[in-house]
PDB file of C-alpha atoms and ligand atoms in Angstrom:
ATOM      1  CA  MET A   1       3.485  15.246  14.792  1.00 83.00           C
ATOM      2  CA  SER A   2       6.104  18.321  13.996  1.00 88.00           C
ATOM      3  CA  PRO A   3       3.979  21.586  13.651  1.00 90.00           C
ATOM      4  CA  ALA A   4       4.947  20.994   9.435  1.00 87.00           C
ATOM      5  CA  GLN A   5       3.037  17.843   9.610  1.00 85.00           C
ATOM      6  CA  GLN A   6       0.147  19.759  11.496  1.00 88.00           C
ATOM      7  CA  ARG A   7       0.179  22.846   9.401  1.00 87.00           C
ATOM      8  CA  ALA A   8       0.208  20.381   5.991  1.00 86.00           C
ATOM      9  CA  LEU A   9      -3.105  18.080   8.005  1.00 88.00           C
ATOM     10  CA  ASP A  10      -4.972  20.870   8.939  1.00 90.00           C
ATOM     11  CA  LEU A  11      -5.015  22.758   5.393  1.00 90.00           C
ATOM     12  CA  LEU A  12      -4.956  19.727   2.929  1.00 92.00           C
ATOM     13  CA  LEU A  13      -6.641  17.373   3.962  1.00 92.00           C
ATOM     14  CA  PRO A  14      -9.734  18.293   3.701  1.00 92.00           C
ATOM     15  CA  ARG A  15      -8.675  18.980  -0.239  1.00 91.00           C
ATOM     16  CA  LEU A  16      -6.655  15.602  -0.430  1.00 95.00           C
ATOM     17  CA  GLY A  17      -8.017  13.441   2.382  1.00 95.00           C
ATOM     18  CA  VAL A  18     -11.550  10.551   1.920  1.00 95.00           C
ATOM     19  CA  PRO A  19     -13.740  10.944   5.148  1.00 96.00           C
ATOM     20  CA  PHE A  20     -14.413   7.074   6.122  1.00 97.00           C
ATOM     21  CA  ALA A  21     -17.684   6.711   5.041  1.00 96.00           C
ATOM     22  CA  PRO A  22     -19.467   2.951   4.662  1.00 95.00           C
ATOM     23  CA  SER A  23     -20.373   4.640   1.184  1.00 95.00           C
ATOM     24  CA  ALA A  24     -18.214   2.777  -2.100  1.00 97.00           C
ATOM     25  CA  LEU A  25     -16.042   6.039  -3.758  1.00 98.00           C
ATOM     26  CA  ASP A  26     -16.619   6.689  -7.658  1.00 97.00           C
ATOM     27  CA  PHE A  27     -12.375   7.262  -8.480  1.00 98.00           C
ATOM     28  CA  GLU A  28     -13.553   8.935 -11.929  1.00 97.00           C
ATOM     29  CA  GLN A  29     -14.623  12.134  -9.192  1.00 96.00           C
ATOM     30  CA  LEU A  30     -12.155  11.223  -6.474  1.00 97.00           C
ATOM     31  CA  PHE A  31      -9.046  11.624  -8.472  1.00 97.00           C
ATOM     32  CA  LEU A  32     -11.285  14.657 -11.500  1.00 96.00           C
ATOM     33  CA  ARG A  33     -10.706  12.546 -14.054  1.00 97.00           C
ATOM     34  CA  ARG A  34     -10.160   8.886 -14.977  1.00 97.00           C
ATOM     35  CA  ALA A  35      -7.552   6.963 -15.339  1.00 98.00           C
ATOM     36  CA  PRO A  36      -5.791   4.066 -12.798  1.00 98.00           C
ATOM     37  CA  THR A  37      -5.734   3.294  -9.523  1.00 98.00           C
ATOM     38  CA  ILE A  38      -3.685   1.806  -6.954  1.00 98.00           C
ATOM     39  CA  LEU A  39      -4.780   1.243  -3.775  1.00 98.00           C
ATOM     40  CA  GLU A  40      -1.671   2.190  -1.274  1.00 98.00           C
ATOM     41  CA  ILE A  41      -1.998   0.690   3.047  1.00 98.00           C
ATOM     42  CA  GLY A  42      -0.353   1.938   5.835  1.00 98.00           C
ATOM     43  CA  PHE A  43       1.761   4.539   2.988  1.00 97.00           C
ATOM     44  CA  GLY A  44       3.908   5.210   6.641  1.00 95.00           C
ATOM     45  CA  MET A  45       5.228   8.736   6.121  1.00 93.00           C
ATOM     46  CA  GLY A  46       5.458   8.279   2.636  1.00 95.00           C
ATOM     47  CA  GLU A  47       8.446   8.434   0.959  1.00 94.00           C
ATOM     48  CA  THR A  48       8.207   6.229  -1.910  1.00 96.00           C
ATOM     49  CA  THR A  49       4.512   6.818  -1.537  1.00 97.00           C
ATOM     50  CA  ALA A  50       4.960  10.223  -3.146  1.00 97.00           C
ATOM     51  CA  GLU A  51       8.515   8.777  -5.179  1.00 97.00           C
ATOM     52  CA  ILE A  52       5.731   6.311  -7.333  1.00 98.00           C
ATOM     53  CA  ALA A  53       3.355   9.230  -7.854  1.00 98.00           C
ATOM     54  CA  ARG A  54       5.168  10.876  -8.598  1.00 98.00           C
ATOM     55  CA  MET A  55       7.027   8.676 -11.314  1.00 98.00           C
ATOM     56  CA  ARG A  56       3.984   7.670 -12.105  1.00 98.00           C
ATOM     57  CA  ARG A  57       1.746  10.388 -13.012  1.00 98.00           C
ATOM     58  CA  ALA A  58      -1.441   9.248 -15.608  1.00 98.00           C
ATOM     59  CA  GLU A  59      -1.932   6.775 -11.933  1.00 98.00           C
ATOM     60  CA  ASN A  60      -4.141   7.697  -9.102  1.00 98.00           C
ATOM     61  CA  PHE A  61      -2.632   6.931  -6.293  1.00 98.00           C
ATOM     62  CA  LEU A  62      -4.720   6.008  -2.933  1.00 98.00           C
ATOM     63  CA  GLY A  63      -3.021   5.366   0.129  1.00 98.00           C
ATOM     64  CA  VAL A  64      -4.323   4.765   3.203  1.00 98.00           C
ATOM     65  CA  GLU A  65      -2.829   5.395   6.621  1.00 97.00           C
ATOM     66  CA  VAL A  66      -3.461   5.107  10.232  1.00 97.00           C
ATOM     67  CA  HIS A  67      -1.211   6.982  11.474  1.00 93.00           C
ATOM     68  CA  GLY A  68      -1.264  10.854  11.702  1.00 90.00           C
ATOM     69  CA  PRO A  69       2.249  11.691  11.288  1.00 92.00           C
ATOM     70  CA  GLY A  70       2.348  10.017   7.873  1.00 94.00           C
ATOM     71  CA  VAL A  71      -0.765  11.489   7.092  1.00 95.00           C
ATOM     72  CA  GLY A  72       0.082  14.824   7.340  1.00 94.00           C
ATOM     73  CA  GLY A  73       4.205  13.616   6.373  1.00 94.00           C
ATOM     74  CA  LEU A  74       2.430  11.804   2.313  1.00 96.00           C
ATOM     75  CA  LEU A  75       0.437  15.439   2.437  1.00 96.00           C
ATOM     76  CA  LYS A  76       2.926  18.526   2.552  1.00 94.00           C
ATOM     77  CA  ARG A  77       5.568  15.394   0.670  1.00 95.00           C
ATOM     78  CA  VAL A  78       2.321  15.844  -2.267  1.00 96.00           C
ATOM     79  CA  ASP A  79       1.806  19.432  -2.052  1.00 94.00           C
ATOM     80  CA  GLU A  80       5.686  20.226  -2.439  1.00 94.00           C
ATOM     81  CA  LEU A  81       5.888  18.512  -4.915  1.00 96.00           C
ATOM     82  CA  GLY A  82       2.823  20.272  -6.525  1.00 96.00           C
ATOM     83  CA  LEU A  83       0.931  16.150  -7.365  1.00 97.00           C
ATOM     84  CA  THR A  84      -2.453  15.950  -8.090  1.00 97.00           C
ATOM     85  CA  ASN A  85      -2.984  12.111  -8.460  1.00 98.00           C
ATOM     86  CA  VAL A  86      -2.635  11.269  -4.588  1.00 98.00           C
ATOM     87  CA  ARG A  87      -5.399  11.180  -1.974  1.00 98.00           C
ATOM     88  CA  VAL A  88      -5.590   9.707   1.438  1.00 97.00           C
ATOM     89  CA  ILE A  89      -8.130   8.092   4.272  1.00 97.00           C
ATOM     90  CA  ARG A  90      -6.326   7.940   7.014  1.00 96.00           C
ATOM     91  CA  HIS A  91      -8.362   4.712   8.399  1.00 97.00           C
ATOM     92  CA  ASP A  92      -7.996   1.412   9.041  1.00 98.00           C
ATOM     93  CA  ALA A  93      -7.666   0.173   5.587  1.00 98.00           C
ATOM     94  CA  VAL A  94      -9.484  -3.206   6.451  1.00 98.00           C
ATOM     95  CA  GLU A  95     -13.000  -1.523   6.804  1.00 98.00           C
ATOM     96  CA  VAL A  96     -11.682   1.180   4.114  1.00 98.00           C
ATOM     97  CA  LEU A  97     -11.918  -1.916   1.684  1.00 98.00           C
ATOM     98  CA  ALA A  98     -14.409  -3.352   3.108  1.00 98.00           C
ATOM     99  CA  ALA A  99     -16.564   0.011   3.666  1.00 98.00           C
ATOM    100  CA  MET A 100     -15.832   1.769   0.437  1.00 98.00           C
ATOM    101  CA  ILE A 101     -13.337   0.238  -2.320  1.00 98.00           C
ATOM    102  CA  PRO A 102     -15.495  -1.845  -5.081  1.00 98.00           C
ATOM    103  CA  HIS A 103     -14.935  -5.363  -6.003  1.00 98.00           C
ATOM    104  CA  ALA A 104     -12.874  -5.377 -10.033  1.00 98.00           C
ATOM    105  CA  SER A 105     -12.106  -1.623  -9.147  1.00 98.00           C
ATOM    106  CA  LEU A 106      -8.239  -1.358  -8.763  1.00 98.00           C
ATOM    107  CA  ALA A 107      -5.070  -1.684 -11.224  1.00 98.00           C
ATOM    108  CA  GLY A 108      -3.235  -2.394  -8.019  1.00 98.00           C
ATOM    109  CA  ILE A 109      -2.290  -2.680  -4.533  1.00 99.00           C
ATOM    110  CA  HIS A 110       0.494  -1.729  -2.990  1.00 98.00           C
ATOM    111  CA  VAL A 111       1.380  -2.734   0.653  1.00 98.00           C
ATOM    112  CA  PHE A 112       5.454  -2.511   1.628  1.00 96.00           C
ATOM    113  CA  PHE A 113       7.035  -3.476   4.561  1.00 94.00           C
ATOM    114  CA  PRO A 114       3.836  -4.127   7.218  1.00 96.00           C
ATOM    115  CA  ASP A 115       4.112  -3.833  10.566  1.00 95.00           C
ATOM    116  CA  PRO A 116       5.918  -7.407  10.473  1.00 93.00           C
ATOM    117  CA  TRP A 117       5.060  -8.747  14.229  1.00 93.00           C
ATOM    118  CA  PRO A 118       8.093 -10.889  14.653  1.00 89.00           C
ATOM    119  CA  LYS A 119       7.273 -12.698  17.697  1.00 93.00           C
ATOM    120  CA  LYS A 120       5.396 -16.126  17.058  1.00 92.00           C
ATOM    121  CA  ARG A 121       2.759 -15.140  19.186  1.00 94.00           C
ATOM    122  CA  HIS A 122       1.865 -12.325  18.127  1.00 94.00           C
ATOM    123  CA  HIS A 123       1.970 -13.280  14.216  1.00 92.00           C
ATOM    124  CA  LYS A 124      -2.372 -13.287  13.653  1.00 93.00           C
ATOM    125  CA  ARG A 125      -1.841  -9.569  14.140  1.00 96.00           C
ATOM    126  CA  ARG A 126      -0.801  -9.902  11.001  1.00 96.00           C
ATOM    127  CA  LEU A 127      -2.762  -8.034   8.506  1.00 97.00           C
ATOM    128  CA  LEU A 128      -1.697 -10.272   4.788  1.00 98.00           C
ATOM    129  CA  LYS A 129      -4.086 -13.113   5.992  1.00 97.00           C
ATOM    130  CA  PRO A 130      -6.547 -15.747   3.436  1.00 98.00           C
ATOM    131  CA  GLY A 131      -9.193 -13.491   4.457  1.00 98.00           C
ATOM    132  CA  PHE A 132      -7.359 -10.405   4.111  1.00 98.00           C
ATOM    133  CA  VAL A 133      -5.843 -11.131   0.829  1.00 98.00           C
ATOM    134  CA  HIS A 134      -9.200 -12.723  -0.483  1.00 98.00           C
ATOM    135  CA  GLU A 135     -10.424  -9.404  -0.407  1.00 98.00           C
ATOM    136  CA  LEU A 136      -7.769  -8.168  -1.538  1.00 98.00           C
ATOM    137  CA  ALA A 137      -8.001  -9.613  -4.725  1.00 98.00           C
ATOM    138  CA  MET A 138     -11.661  -9.454  -5.001  1.00 98.00           C
ATOM    139  CA  ARG A 139     -11.020  -5.245  -5.349  1.00 98.00           C
ATOM    140  CA  LEU A 140      -8.684  -6.062  -8.042  1.00 98.00           C
ATOM    141  CA  ALA A 141      -9.655  -5.948 -12.343  1.00 98.00           C
ATOM    142  CA  PRO A 142      -8.771  -8.483 -13.498  1.00 98.00           C
ATOM    143  CA  GLY A 143      -4.989  -8.797 -14.720  1.00 98.00           C
ATOM    144  CA  GLY A 144      -4.510  -5.860 -11.410  1.00 98.00           C
ATOM    145  CA  TYR A 145      -1.371  -6.978  -9.145  1.00 98.00           C
ATOM    146  CA  LEU A 146      -1.074  -6.521  -5.797  1.00 98.00           C
ATOM    147  CA  HIS A 147       2.196  -6.137  -4.838  1.00 98.00           C
ATOM    148  CA  ALA A 148       4.238  -6.520  -1.169  1.00 98.00           C
ATOM    149  CA  ALA A 149       7.626  -6.172  -0.015  1.00 96.00           C
ATOM    150  CA  THR A 150       9.061  -7.141   3.530  1.00 94.00           C
ATOM    151  CA  ASP A 151      12.199  -7.319   5.169  1.00 90.00           C
ATOM    152  CA  TRP A 152      10.940  -9.989   6.934  1.00 91.00           C
ATOM    153  CA  GLU A 153      12.319 -13.653   6.231  1.00 92.00           C
ATOM    154  CA  ASP A 154       9.327 -15.477   7.843  1.00 93.00           C
ATOM    155  CA  TYR A 155       6.717 -13.069   6.841  1.00 96.00           C
ATOM    156  CA  ALA A 156       7.960 -13.268   3.046  1.00 96.00           C
ATOM    157  CA  GLU A 157       7.481 -17.008   2.885  1.00 97.00           C
ATOM    158  CA  GLU A 158       4.030 -16.353   4.341  1.00 97.00           C
ATOM    159  CA  MET A 159       2.994 -13.776   1.908  1.00 98.00           C
ATOM    160  CA  LEU A 160       4.407 -15.991  -0.995  1.00 98.00           C
ATOM    161  CA  ALA A 161       2.043 -18.826   0.635  1.00 98.00           C
ATOM    162  CA  VAL A 162      -0.987 -17.483   1.074  1.00 98.00           C
ATOM    163  CA  PHE A 163      -0.891 -14.921  -2.209  1.00 98.00           C
ATOM    164  CA  SER A 164      -0.503 -18.128  -3.816  1.00 98.00           C
ATOM    165  CA  ALA A 165      -2.723 -20.353  -2.289  1.00 98.00           C
ATOM    166  CA  GLU A 166      -5.535 -17.633  -3.008  1.00 98.00           C
ATOM    167  CA  PRO A 167      -7.594 -18.795  -6.666  1.00 98.00           C
ATOM    168  CA  LEU A 168      -7.673 -15.709  -7.639  1.00 98.00           C
ATOM    169  CA  LEU A 169      -4.018 -14.715  -7.844  1.00 98.00           C
ATOM    170  CA  GLU A 170      -1.527 -15.643  -9.757  1.00 98.00           C
ATOM    171  CA  ASN A 171       3.261 -15.178  -9.285  1.00 98.00           C
ATOM    172  CA  THR A 172       4.355 -12.546 -12.555  1.00 98.00           C
ATOM    173  CA  ALA A 173       6.958 -14.588 -11.280  1.00 98.00           C
ATOM    174  CA  THR A 174       9.569 -18.270 -10.225  1.00 97.00           C
ATOM    175  CA  GLY A 175       8.500 -18.217  -6.096  1.00 97.00           C
ATOM    176  CA  PHE A 176      10.047 -13.884  -5.215  1.00 98.00           C
ATOM    177  CA  ALA A 177       9.697 -11.251  -7.360  1.00 98.00           C
ATOM    178  CA  ALA A 178      12.717  -8.516  -8.505  1.00 95.00           C
ATOM    179  CA  ARG A 179      12.600  -5.427  -7.064  1.00 94.00           C
ATOM    180  CA  PRO A 180      10.921  -3.415  -9.690  1.00 97.00           C
ATOM    181  CA  ALA A 181      12.444  -0.172 -10.774  1.00 95.00           C
ATOM    182  CA  TYR A 182       9.665   2.205  -9.631  1.00 97.00           C
ATOM    183  CA  ARG A 183       9.786   0.610  -5.385  1.00 97.00           C
ATOM    184  CA  PRO A 184      12.428   2.512  -4.402  1.00 94.00           C
ATOM    185  CA  LEU A 185      14.820   2.044  -1.912  1.00 88.00           C
ATOM    186  CA  THR A 186      13.482   3.057   1.733  1.00 80.00           C
ATOM    187  CA  LYS A 187      16.348   4.532   3.862  1.00 77.00           C
ATOM    188  CA  PHE A 188      15.610   1.879   5.983  1.00 72.00           C
ATOM    189  CA  GLU A 189      16.149  -0.780   3.467  1.00 78.00           C
ATOM    190  CA  ILE A 190      19.164   0.022   2.042  1.00 81.00           C
ATOM    191  CA  ARG A 191      20.371  -0.116   6.546  1.00 78.00           C
ATOM    192  CA  GLY A 192      19.346  -3.470   6.079  1.00 74.00           C
ATOM    193  CA  VAL A 193      20.818  -4.626   3.375  1.00 73.00           C
ATOM    194  CA  ARG A 194      23.884  -3.158   4.611  1.00 76.00           C
ATOM    195  CA  LEU A 195      23.022  -4.991   8.139  1.00 76.00           C
ATOM    196  CA  GLY A 196      22.643  -8.537   5.343  1.00 74.00           C
ATOM    197  CA  HIS A 197      18.477  -8.517   5.294  1.00 75.00           C
ATOM    198  CA  ASP A 198      16.869  -9.690   2.029  1.00 86.00           C
ATOM    199  CA  VAL A 199      13.975  -7.899   1.148  1.00 92.00           C
ATOM    200  CA  HIS A 200      11.732  -9.000  -0.115  1.00 95.00           C
ATOM    201  CA  ASP A 201       9.058  -8.429  -3.794  1.00 97.00           C
ATOM    202  CA  ILE A 202       5.991 -10.947  -3.658  1.00 98.00           C
ATOM    203  CA  ILE A 203       3.920  -9.416  -6.676  1.00 98.00           C
ATOM    204  CA  PHE A 204       0.536 -11.239  -8.068  1.00 98.00           C
ATOM    205  CA  ARG A 205      -1.904 -10.805 -10.432  1.00 98.00           C
ATOM    206  CA  ARG A 206      -5.592 -11.459 -10.418  1.00 98.00           C
ATOM    207  CA  ARG A 207      -5.881 -14.164 -13.216  1.00 98.00           C
ATOM    208  CA  ARG A 208      -7.859 -12.967 -16.309  1.00 93.00           C
ATOM    209  CA  GLU A 209      -9.805 -15.608 -16.289  1.00 77.00           C
ATOM    210  CA  GLY A 210     -12.479 -16.629 -12.915  1.00 59.00           C
TER     211      GLY A 210
HETATM  212  C1  SAM B 301       6.488  -0.885   9.204  1.00 68.53           C
HETATM  213  S1  SAM B 301       5.926   0.612   8.970  1.00 68.53           S
HETATM  214  C2  SAM B 301       5.845   0.454   6.549  1.00 68.53           C
HETATM  215  C3  SAM B 301       5.260   1.773   6.366  1.00 68.53           C
HETATM  216  C4  SAM B 301       5.391   2.313   4.913  1.00 68.53           C
HETATM  217  N1  SAM B 301       4.599   1.929   4.268  1.00 68.53           N
HETATM  218  C5  SAM B 301       7.218   2.057   4.502  1.00 68.53           C
HETATM  219  O1  SAM B 301       7.778   1.289   3.277  1.00 68.53           O
HETATM  220  O2  SAM B 301       8.052   2.953   5.106  1.00 68.53           O
HETATM  221  C6  SAM B 301       3.577  -0.296   8.471  1.00 68.53           C
HETATM  222  C7  SAM B 301       2.301   0.655   8.235  1.00 68.53           C
HETATM  223  O3  SAM B 301       1.648   0.137   8.055  1.00 68.53           O
HETATM  224  C8  SAM B 301      -0.204   1.296   8.759  1.00 68.53           C
HETATM  225  N2  SAM B 301       0.148   0.363   9.379  1.00 68.53           N
HETATM  226  C9  SAM B 301      -0.410  -1.210   9.646  1.00 68.53           C
HETATM  227  N3  SAM B 301      -2.002  -1.436   9.735  1.00 68.53           N
HETATM  228  C10 SAM B 301      -2.719  -1.058   9.028  1.00 68.53           C
HETATM  229  C11 SAM B 301      -3.744  -0.692   9.143  1.00 68.53           C
HETATM  230  N4  SAM B 301      -4.969  -1.058   9.451  1.00 68.53           N
HETATM  231  N5  SAM B 301      -4.189   0.047   8.028  1.00 68.53           N
HETATM  232  C12 SAM B 301      -3.165   0.971   7.955  1.00 68.53           C
HETATM  233  N6  SAM B 301      -2.223   1.693   7.664  1.00 68.53           N
HETATM  234  C13 SAM B 301      -2.418   0.510   8.584  1.00 68.53           C
HETATM  235  C14 SAM B 301       1.312   1.623  10.411  1.00 68.53           C
HETATM  236  O4  SAM B 301       0.184   2.514  11.149  1.00 68.53           O
HETATM  237  C15 SAM B 301       2.647   2.362   9.485  1.00 68.53           C
HETATM  238  O5  SAM B 301       3.093   2.959   9.116  1.00 68.53           O
END
């Protein structure tokens, strides 16, 4: 961790961090306002999170990440940009979801470039599996969206199949979606595209009926 990331963690985590606890969050209390809340899982160094939160100030962004330097990195950006609509939980997102995120409470969920686990014998470690996707769908309010992106072709196909098989969800596109303007191109994505790797966005919505 760089000294700046450590400093951001020490100074800002007490203010903008939420300790893991087995009790449901009240977003209005947490963000000090009533606004649509977007959950982001695995924000890495937080470049995308901070950029989206800067562009979409009318919404709340709750980021969950296990990687300490990444949490420090996002907090530093949030501070530099003077953002008031970001909160962070440094903990495993699977546990956070189960213990802290109420059903039907979210306007959206972002999962950008989740760990691809490229070896076949490791595919079972991938985050976006049917059981977890169902849990995610349960946390969306009707009409709320689940947006994933990946540059791994077979993971993209797997996500499309898993999301399509979840009865609570419907696709917003036919197959893969176009990258929405709110998701900025990441540095590694620009490099990947130059190398000929396609990035796929998968955007589903929780059905309003049923
Ligand atoms: C490949 S990185 C992508 C980071 C970022 N979203 C981006 O687009 O650059 C995946 C991130 O997910 C985080 N992650 C993986 N499993 C997680 C979990 N169960 N809970 C929270 N974060 C997780 C990792 O620590 C890592 O930072």
